[in-house]
PDB file of C-alpha atoms in Angstrom:
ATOM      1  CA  UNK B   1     -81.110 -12.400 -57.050  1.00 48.00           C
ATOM      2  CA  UNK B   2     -80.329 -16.287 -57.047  1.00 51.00           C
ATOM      3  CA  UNK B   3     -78.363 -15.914 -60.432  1.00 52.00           C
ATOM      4  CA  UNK B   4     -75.889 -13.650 -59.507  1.00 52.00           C
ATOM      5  CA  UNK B   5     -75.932 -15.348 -56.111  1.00 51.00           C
ATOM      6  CA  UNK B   6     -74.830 -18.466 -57.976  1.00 54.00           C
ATOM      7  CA  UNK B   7     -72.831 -17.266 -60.039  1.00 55.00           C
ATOM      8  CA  UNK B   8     -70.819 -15.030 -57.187  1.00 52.00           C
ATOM      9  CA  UNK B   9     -70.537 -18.634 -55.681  1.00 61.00           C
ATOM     10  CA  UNK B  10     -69.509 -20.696 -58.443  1.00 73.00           C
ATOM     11  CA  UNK B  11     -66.879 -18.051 -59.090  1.00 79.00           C
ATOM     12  CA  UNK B  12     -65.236 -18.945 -55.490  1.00 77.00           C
ATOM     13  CA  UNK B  13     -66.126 -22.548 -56.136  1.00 83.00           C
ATOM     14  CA  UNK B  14     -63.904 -22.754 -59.310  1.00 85.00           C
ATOM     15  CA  UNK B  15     -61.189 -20.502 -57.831  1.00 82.00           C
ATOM     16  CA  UNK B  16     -61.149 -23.115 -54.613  1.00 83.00           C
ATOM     17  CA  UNK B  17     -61.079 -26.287 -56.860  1.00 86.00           C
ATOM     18  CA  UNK B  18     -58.344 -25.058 -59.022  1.00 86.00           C
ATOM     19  CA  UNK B  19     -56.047 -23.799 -56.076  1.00 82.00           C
ATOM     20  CA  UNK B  20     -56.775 -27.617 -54.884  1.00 85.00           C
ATOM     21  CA  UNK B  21     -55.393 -29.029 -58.152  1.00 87.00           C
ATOM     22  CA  UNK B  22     -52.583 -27.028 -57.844  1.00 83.00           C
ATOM     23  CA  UNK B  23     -51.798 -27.874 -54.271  1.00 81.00           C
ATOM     24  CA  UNK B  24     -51.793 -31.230 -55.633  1.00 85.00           C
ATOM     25  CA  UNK B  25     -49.143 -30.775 -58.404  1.00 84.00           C
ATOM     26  CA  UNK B  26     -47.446 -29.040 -55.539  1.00 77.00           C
ATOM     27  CA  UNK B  27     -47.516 -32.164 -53.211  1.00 79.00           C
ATOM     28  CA  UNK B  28     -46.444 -34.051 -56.079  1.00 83.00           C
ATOM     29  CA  UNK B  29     -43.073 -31.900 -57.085  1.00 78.00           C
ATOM     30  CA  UNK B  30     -42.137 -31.600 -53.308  1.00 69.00           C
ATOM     31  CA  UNK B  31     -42.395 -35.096 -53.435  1.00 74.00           C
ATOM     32  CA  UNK B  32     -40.306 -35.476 -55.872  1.00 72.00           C
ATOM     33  CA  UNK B  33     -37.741 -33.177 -55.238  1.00 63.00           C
ATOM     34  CA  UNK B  34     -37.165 -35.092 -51.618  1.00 58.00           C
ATOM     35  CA  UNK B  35     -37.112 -38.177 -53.451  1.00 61.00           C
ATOM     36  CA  UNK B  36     -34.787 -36.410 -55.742  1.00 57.00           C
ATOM     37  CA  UNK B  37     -32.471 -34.795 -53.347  1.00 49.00           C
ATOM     38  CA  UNK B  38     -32.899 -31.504 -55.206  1.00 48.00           C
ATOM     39  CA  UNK B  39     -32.419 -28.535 -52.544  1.00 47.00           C
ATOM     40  CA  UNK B  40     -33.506 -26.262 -55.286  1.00 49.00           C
ATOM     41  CA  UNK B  41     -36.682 -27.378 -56.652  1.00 54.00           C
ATOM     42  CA  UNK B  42     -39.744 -25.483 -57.081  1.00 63.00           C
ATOM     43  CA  UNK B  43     -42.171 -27.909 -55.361  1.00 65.00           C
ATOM     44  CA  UNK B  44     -42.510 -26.072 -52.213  1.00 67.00           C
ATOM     45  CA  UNK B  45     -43.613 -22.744 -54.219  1.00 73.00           C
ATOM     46  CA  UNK B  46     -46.276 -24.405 -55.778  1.00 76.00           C
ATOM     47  CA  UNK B  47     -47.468 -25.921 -53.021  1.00 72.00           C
ATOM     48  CA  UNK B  48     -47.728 -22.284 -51.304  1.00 77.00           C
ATOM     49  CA  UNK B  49     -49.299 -20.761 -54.399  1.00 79.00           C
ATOM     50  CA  UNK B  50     -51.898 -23.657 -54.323  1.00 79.00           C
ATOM     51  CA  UNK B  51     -52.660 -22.780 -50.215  1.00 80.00           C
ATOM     52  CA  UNK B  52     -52.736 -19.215 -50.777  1.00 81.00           C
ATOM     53  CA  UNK B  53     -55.263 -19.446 -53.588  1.00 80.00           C
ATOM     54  CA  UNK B  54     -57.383 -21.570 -51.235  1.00 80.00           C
ATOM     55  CA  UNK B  55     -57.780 -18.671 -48.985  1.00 80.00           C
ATOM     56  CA  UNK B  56     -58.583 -16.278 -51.344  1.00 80.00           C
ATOM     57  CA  UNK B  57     -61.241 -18.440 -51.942  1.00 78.00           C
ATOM     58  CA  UNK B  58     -62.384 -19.081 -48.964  1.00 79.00           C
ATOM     59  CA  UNK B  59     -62.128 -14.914 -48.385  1.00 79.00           C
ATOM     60  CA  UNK B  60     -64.211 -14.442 -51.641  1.00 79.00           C
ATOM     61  CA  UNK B  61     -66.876 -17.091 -50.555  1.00 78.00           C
ATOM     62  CA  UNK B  62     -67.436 -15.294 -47.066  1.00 75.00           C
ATOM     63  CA  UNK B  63     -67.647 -11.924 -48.843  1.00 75.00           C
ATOM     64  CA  UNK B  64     -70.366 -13.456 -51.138  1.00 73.00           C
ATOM     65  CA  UNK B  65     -72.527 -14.807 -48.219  1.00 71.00           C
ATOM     66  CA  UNK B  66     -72.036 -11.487 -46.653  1.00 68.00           C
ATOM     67  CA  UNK B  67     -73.862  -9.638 -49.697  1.00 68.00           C
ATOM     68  CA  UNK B  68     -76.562 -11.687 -49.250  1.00 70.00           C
ATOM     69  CA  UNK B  69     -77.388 -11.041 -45.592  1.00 62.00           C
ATOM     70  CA  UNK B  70     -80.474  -9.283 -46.054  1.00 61.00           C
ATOM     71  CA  UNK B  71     -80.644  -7.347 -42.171  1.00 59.00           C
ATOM     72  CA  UNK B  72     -78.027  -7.553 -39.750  1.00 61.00           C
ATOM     73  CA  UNK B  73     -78.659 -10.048 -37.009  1.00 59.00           C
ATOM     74  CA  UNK B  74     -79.236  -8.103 -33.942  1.00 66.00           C
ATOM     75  CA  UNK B  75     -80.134  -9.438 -30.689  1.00 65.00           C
ATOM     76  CA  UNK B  76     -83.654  -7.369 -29.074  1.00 70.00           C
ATOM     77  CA  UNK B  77     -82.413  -5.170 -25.986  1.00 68.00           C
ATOM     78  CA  UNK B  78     -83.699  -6.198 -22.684  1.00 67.00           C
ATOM     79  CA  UNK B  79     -87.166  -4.852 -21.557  1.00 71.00           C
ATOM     80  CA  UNK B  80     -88.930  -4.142 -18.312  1.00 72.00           C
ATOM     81  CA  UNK B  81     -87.335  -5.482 -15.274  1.00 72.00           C
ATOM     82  CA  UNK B  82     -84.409  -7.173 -16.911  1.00 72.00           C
ATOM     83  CA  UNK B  83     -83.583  -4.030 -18.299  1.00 72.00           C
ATOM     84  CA  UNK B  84     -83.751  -2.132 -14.826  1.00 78.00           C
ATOM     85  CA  UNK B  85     -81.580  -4.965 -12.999  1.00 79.00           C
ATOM     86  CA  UNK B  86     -78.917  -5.175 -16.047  1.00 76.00           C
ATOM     87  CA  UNK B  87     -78.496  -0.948 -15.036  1.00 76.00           C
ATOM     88  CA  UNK B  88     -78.319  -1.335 -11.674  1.00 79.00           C
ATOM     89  CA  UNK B  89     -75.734  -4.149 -11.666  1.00 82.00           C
ATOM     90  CA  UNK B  90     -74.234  -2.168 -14.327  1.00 80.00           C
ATOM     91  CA  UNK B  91     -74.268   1.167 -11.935  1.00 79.00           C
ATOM     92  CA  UNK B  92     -72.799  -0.463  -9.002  1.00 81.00           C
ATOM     93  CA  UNK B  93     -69.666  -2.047 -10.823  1.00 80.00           C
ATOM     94  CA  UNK B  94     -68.395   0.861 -11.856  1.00 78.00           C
ATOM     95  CA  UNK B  95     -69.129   2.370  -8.569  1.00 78.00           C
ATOM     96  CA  UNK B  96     -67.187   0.027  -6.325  1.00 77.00           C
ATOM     97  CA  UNK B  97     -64.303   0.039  -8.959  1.00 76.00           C
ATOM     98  CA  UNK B  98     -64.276   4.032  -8.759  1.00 71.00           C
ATOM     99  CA  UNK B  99     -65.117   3.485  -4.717  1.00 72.00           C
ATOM    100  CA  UNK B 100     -62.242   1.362  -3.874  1.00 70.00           C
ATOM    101  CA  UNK B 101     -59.361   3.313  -5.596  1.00 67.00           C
ATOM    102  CA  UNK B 102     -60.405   6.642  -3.816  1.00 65.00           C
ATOM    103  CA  UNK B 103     -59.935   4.713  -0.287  1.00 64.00           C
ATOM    104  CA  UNK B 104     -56.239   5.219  -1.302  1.00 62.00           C
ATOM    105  CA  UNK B 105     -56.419   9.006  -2.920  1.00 60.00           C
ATOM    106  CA  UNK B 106     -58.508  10.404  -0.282  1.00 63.00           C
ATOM    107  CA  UNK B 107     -56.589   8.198   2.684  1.00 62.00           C
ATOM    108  CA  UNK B 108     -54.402   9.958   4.858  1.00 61.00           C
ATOM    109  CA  UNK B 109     -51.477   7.029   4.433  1.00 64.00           C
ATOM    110  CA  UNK B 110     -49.470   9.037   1.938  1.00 63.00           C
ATOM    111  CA  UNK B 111     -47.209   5.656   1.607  1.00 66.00           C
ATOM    112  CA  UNK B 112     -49.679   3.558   0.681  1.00 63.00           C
ATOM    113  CA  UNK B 113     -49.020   2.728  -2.611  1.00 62.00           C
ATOM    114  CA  UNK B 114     -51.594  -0.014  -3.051  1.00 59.00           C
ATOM    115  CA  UNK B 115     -53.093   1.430  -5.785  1.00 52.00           C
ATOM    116  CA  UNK B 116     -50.824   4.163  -7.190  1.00 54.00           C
ATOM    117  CA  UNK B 117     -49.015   3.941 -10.548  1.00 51.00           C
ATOM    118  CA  UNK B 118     -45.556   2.848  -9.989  1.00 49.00           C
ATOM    119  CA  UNK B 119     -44.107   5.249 -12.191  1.00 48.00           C
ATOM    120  CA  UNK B 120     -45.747   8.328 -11.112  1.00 57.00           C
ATOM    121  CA  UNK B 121     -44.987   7.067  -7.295  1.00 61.00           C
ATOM    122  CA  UNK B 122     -42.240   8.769  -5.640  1.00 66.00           C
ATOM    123  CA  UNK B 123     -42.037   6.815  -2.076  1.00 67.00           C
ATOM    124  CA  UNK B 124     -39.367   4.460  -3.741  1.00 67.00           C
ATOM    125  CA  UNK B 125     -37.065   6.648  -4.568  1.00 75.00           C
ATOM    126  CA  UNK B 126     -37.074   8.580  -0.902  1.00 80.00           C
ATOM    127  CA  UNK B 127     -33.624   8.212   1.143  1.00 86.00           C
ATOM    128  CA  UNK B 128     -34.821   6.910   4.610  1.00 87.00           C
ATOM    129  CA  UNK B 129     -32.898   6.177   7.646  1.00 89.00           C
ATOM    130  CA  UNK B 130     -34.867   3.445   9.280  1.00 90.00           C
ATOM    131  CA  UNK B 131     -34.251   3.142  13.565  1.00 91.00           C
ATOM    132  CA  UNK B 132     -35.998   0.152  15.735  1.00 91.00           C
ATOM    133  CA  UNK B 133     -35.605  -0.026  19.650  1.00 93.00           C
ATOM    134  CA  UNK B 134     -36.910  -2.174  22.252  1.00 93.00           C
ATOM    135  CA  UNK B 135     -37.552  -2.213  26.122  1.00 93.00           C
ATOM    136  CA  UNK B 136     -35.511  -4.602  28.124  1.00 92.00           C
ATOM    137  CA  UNK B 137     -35.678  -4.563  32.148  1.00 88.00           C
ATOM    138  CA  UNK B 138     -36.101  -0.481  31.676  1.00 87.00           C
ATOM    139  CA  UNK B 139     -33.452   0.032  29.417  1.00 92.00           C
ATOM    140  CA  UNK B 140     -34.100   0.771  25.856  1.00 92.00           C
ATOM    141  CA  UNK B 141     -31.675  -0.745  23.355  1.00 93.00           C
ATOM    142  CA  UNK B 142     -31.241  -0.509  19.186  1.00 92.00           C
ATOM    143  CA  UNK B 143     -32.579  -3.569  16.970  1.00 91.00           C
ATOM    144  CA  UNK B 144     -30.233  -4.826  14.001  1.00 90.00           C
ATOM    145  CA  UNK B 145     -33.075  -5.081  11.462  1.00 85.00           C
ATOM    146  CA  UNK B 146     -31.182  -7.045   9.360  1.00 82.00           C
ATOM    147  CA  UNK B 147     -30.339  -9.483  12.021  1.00 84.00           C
ATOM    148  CA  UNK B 148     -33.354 -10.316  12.911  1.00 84.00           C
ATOM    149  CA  UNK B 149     -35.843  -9.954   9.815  1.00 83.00           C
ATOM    150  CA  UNK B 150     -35.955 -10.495   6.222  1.00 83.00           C
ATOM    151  CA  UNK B 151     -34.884  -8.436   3.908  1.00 81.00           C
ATOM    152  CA  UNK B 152     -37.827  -7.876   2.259  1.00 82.00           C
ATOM    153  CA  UNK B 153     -39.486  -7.240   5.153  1.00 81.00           C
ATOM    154  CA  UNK B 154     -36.693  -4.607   5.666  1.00 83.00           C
ATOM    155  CA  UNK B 155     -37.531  -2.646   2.252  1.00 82.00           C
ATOM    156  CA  UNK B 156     -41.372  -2.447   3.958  1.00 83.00           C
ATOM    157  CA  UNK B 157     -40.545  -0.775   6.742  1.00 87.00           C
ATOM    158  CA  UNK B 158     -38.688   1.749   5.101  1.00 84.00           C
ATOM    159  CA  UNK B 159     -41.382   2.313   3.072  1.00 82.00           C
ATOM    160  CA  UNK B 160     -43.530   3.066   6.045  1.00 84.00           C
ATOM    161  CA  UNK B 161     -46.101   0.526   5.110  1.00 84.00           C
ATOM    162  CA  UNK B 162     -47.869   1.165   8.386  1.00 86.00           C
ATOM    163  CA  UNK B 163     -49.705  -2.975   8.356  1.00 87.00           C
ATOM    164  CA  UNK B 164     -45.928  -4.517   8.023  1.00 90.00           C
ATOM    165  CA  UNK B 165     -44.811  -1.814  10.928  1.00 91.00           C
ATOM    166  CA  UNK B 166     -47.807  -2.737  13.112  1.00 92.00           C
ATOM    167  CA  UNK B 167     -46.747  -6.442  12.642  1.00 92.00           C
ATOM    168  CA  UNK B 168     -43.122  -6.036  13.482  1.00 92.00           C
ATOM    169  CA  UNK B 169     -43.960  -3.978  16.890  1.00 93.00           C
ATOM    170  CA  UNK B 170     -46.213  -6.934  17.617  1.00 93.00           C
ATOM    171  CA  UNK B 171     -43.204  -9.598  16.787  1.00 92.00           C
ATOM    172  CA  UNK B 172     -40.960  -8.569  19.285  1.00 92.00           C
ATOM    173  CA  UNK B 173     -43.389  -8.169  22.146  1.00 92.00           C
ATOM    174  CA  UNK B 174     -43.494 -12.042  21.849  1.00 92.00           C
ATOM    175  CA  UNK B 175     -39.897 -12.097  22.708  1.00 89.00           C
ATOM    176  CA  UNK B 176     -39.024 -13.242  26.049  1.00 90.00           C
ATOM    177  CA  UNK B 177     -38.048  -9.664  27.973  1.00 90.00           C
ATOM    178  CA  UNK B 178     -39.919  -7.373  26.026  1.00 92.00           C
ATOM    179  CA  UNK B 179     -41.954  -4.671  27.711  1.00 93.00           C
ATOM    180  CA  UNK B 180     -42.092  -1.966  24.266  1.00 93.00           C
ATOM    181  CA  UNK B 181     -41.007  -1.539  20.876  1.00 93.00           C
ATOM    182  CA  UNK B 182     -40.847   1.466  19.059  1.00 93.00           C
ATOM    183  CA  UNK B 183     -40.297   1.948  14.930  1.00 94.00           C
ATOM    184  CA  UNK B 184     -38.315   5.937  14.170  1.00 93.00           C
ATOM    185  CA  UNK B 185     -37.645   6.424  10.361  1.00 91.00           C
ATOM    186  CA  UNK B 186     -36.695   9.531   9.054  1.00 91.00           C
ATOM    187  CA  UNK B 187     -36.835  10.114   5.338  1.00 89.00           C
ATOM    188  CA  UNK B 188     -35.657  12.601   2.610  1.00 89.00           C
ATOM    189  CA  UNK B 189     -37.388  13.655  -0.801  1.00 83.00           C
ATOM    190  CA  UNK B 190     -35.294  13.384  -4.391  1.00 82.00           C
ATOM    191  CA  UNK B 191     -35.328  17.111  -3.635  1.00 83.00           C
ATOM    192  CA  UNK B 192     -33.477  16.826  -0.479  1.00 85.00           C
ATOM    193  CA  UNK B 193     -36.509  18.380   1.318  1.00 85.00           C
ATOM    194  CA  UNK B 194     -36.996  16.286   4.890  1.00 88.00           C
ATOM    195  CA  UNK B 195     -40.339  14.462   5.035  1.00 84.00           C
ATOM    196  CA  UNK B 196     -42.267  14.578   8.534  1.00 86.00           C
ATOM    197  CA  UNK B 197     -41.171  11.691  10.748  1.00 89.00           C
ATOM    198  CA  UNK B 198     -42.764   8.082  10.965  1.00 89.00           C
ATOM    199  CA  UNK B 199     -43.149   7.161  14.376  1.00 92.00           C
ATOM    200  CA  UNK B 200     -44.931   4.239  15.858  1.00 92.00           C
ATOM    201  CA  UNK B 201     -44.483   2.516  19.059  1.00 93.00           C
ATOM    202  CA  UNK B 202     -46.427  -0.349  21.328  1.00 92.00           C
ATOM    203  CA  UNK B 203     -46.396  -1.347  24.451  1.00 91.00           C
ATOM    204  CA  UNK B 204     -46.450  -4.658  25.023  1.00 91.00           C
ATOM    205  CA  UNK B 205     -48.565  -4.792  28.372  1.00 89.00           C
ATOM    206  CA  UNK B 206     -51.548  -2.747  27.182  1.00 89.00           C
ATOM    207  CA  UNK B 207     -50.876  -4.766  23.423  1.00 87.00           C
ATOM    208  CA  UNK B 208     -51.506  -0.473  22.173  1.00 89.00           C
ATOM    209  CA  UNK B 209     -49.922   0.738  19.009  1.00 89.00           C
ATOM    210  CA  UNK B 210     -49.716   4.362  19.155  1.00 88.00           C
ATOM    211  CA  UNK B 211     -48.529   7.154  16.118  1.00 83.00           C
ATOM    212  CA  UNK B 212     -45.160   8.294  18.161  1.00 65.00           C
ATOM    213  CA  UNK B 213     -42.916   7.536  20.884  1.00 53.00           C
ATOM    214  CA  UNK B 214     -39.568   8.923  22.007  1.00 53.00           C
ATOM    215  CA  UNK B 215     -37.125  11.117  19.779  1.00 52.00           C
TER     216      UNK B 215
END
């Protein structure tokens, strides 16, 4: 086995010292051809040939030391309690990454969209008509969302993310005045079909957020 072993590697041996001499004579036409000014020489393409060789000889010498791998080097699996603890660490990540997506599935939010696929999600494209009100000295008045919150925050709302409605109910008890606050939006389906209301009110006393309020 050593002869043909040698021989296998002197083949990739001369094939890597004659793309080196040619690299050379490539280095030394490019060199020239600067020197030169010649925009057409052939320098560069020798060079190229001479780099190109070199990898096939470096390709041919890994394929030779390949051949002579006599087993393949495999690591020994993990025995006795090593083994038991890699399976059970291995059994509970998969379980809290299947666990915490069905949260969301199995919720009853139907807008949140924490973890659904955008492009199978269809809360985005529902037409809602978003009302806010607040209790002033016993009189309930309308709130100019866009007055009075970002934008962004504006798109949430509409979107019924309940966390961002909870936090907005809680805003404007802090205003001087304030007894309640109530959140009414009304949305459509693409298919024109009228989605149950989103209601959620607090009042501001008790600090209570309840699912409802007033029509």
């Amino acid at each position: 086995m050593s002869e043909p072993k040698s021989q296998a590697n002197g083949l990739s041996t001369r094939v890597a010292q004659a793309s080196a001499a040619v690299v050379a004579v490539g280095a030394l036409l490019l060199t020239f051809d600067v020197t030169a000014q010649e925009q057409r020489g052939w320098g560069w393409l020798v060079l190229v040939a001479g780099v190109l060789g070199l990898l096939v000889a470096g390709v041919m010498r890994g394929a030779e030391d390949a051949a002579t791998v006599k087993a393949p080097l495999v690591a020994d699996a993990p025995k006795g309690k090593a083994a038991t603890w890699l399976g059970v660490a291995f059994g509970v990540g998969v379980l809290v990454q299947a666990v915490i997506p069905l949260r969301y599935y199995f919720g009853d939010d139907a807008y949140d969209e924490r973890f659904a696929w955008r492009m199978f999600s269809n809360v985005r494209v529902y037409r809602c008509d978003l009302g806010a009100f607040e209790t002033r000295d016993g009189y309930e008045r309308p709130v100019n969302l866009m007055e009075t919150i970002h934008v962004g925050w504006g798109s949430l709302l509409r979107r019924n993310r309940e966390p961002v409605m909870d936090a907005w109910l809680e805003w404007r008890c802090e205003q001087e005045g304030v007894s309640a606050a109530r959140l009414l939006n009304r949305c459509v389906s693409p298919a024109g079909e009228r989605a149950p209301d989103v209601r959620r009110a607090i009042d501001c006393e008790r600090g209570e957020i309840t699912e409802g309020g007033e029509e």
